[in-house]
XYZ file of C-alpha atoms in Angstrom:
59
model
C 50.761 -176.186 -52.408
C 47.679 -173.552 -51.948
C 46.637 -174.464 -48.731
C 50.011 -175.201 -46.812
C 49.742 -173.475 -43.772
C 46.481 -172.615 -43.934
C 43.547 -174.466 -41.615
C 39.880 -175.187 -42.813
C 37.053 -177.119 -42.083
C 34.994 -178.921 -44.672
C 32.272 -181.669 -45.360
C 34.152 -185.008 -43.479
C 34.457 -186.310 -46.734
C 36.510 -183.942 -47.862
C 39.310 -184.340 -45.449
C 41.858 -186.056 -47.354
C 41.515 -183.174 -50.202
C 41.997 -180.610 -47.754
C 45.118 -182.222 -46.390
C 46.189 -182.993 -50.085
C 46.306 -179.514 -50.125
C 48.519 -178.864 -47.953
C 46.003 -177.516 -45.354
C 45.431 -178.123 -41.561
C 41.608 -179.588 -41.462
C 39.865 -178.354 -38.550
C 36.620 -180.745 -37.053
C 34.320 -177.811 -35.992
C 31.386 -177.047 -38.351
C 32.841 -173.218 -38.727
C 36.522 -172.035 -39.080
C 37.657 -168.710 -40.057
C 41.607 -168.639 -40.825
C 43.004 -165.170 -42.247
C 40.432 -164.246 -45.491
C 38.988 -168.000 -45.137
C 35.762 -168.819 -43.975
C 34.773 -171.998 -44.098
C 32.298 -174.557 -42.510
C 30.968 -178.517 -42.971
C 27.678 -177.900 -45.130
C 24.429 -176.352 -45.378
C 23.306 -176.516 -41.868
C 26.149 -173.772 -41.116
C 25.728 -171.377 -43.499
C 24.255 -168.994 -40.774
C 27.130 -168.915 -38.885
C 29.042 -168.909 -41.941
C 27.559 -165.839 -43.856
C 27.980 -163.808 -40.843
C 31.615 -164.290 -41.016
C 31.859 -163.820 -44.570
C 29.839 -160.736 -44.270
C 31.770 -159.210 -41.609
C 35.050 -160.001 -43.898
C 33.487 -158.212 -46.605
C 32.744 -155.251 -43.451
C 29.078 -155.484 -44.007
C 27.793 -154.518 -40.852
């Protein structure tokens, strides 16, 4: 499975897809496992392209 051991946060929704996947889900609106960065939706994204930038080492 892709996301077996991996954890993740995602829309509420979307929970029993994540866990399909073999994935932890995580209930905070912003999660960064390993290369993952994920959040709930649009009201994150801040928070969430800061991570991604910083895992891209855009300071």
């Amino acid at each position: 499975m892709v996301g077996v051991g991996r954890e993740l946060t995602a829309y509420t929704a979307c929970r029993p897809e994540v866990e399909a996947a073999g994935a932890t889900y995580i209930e905070e609106p912003l999660h960064v496992d390993g290369n993952i960065v994920s959040a709930h939706a649009w009201p994150d994204l801040p928070g969430f392209m800061r991570e991604f930038l910083k895992k891209l080492g855009v300071k």
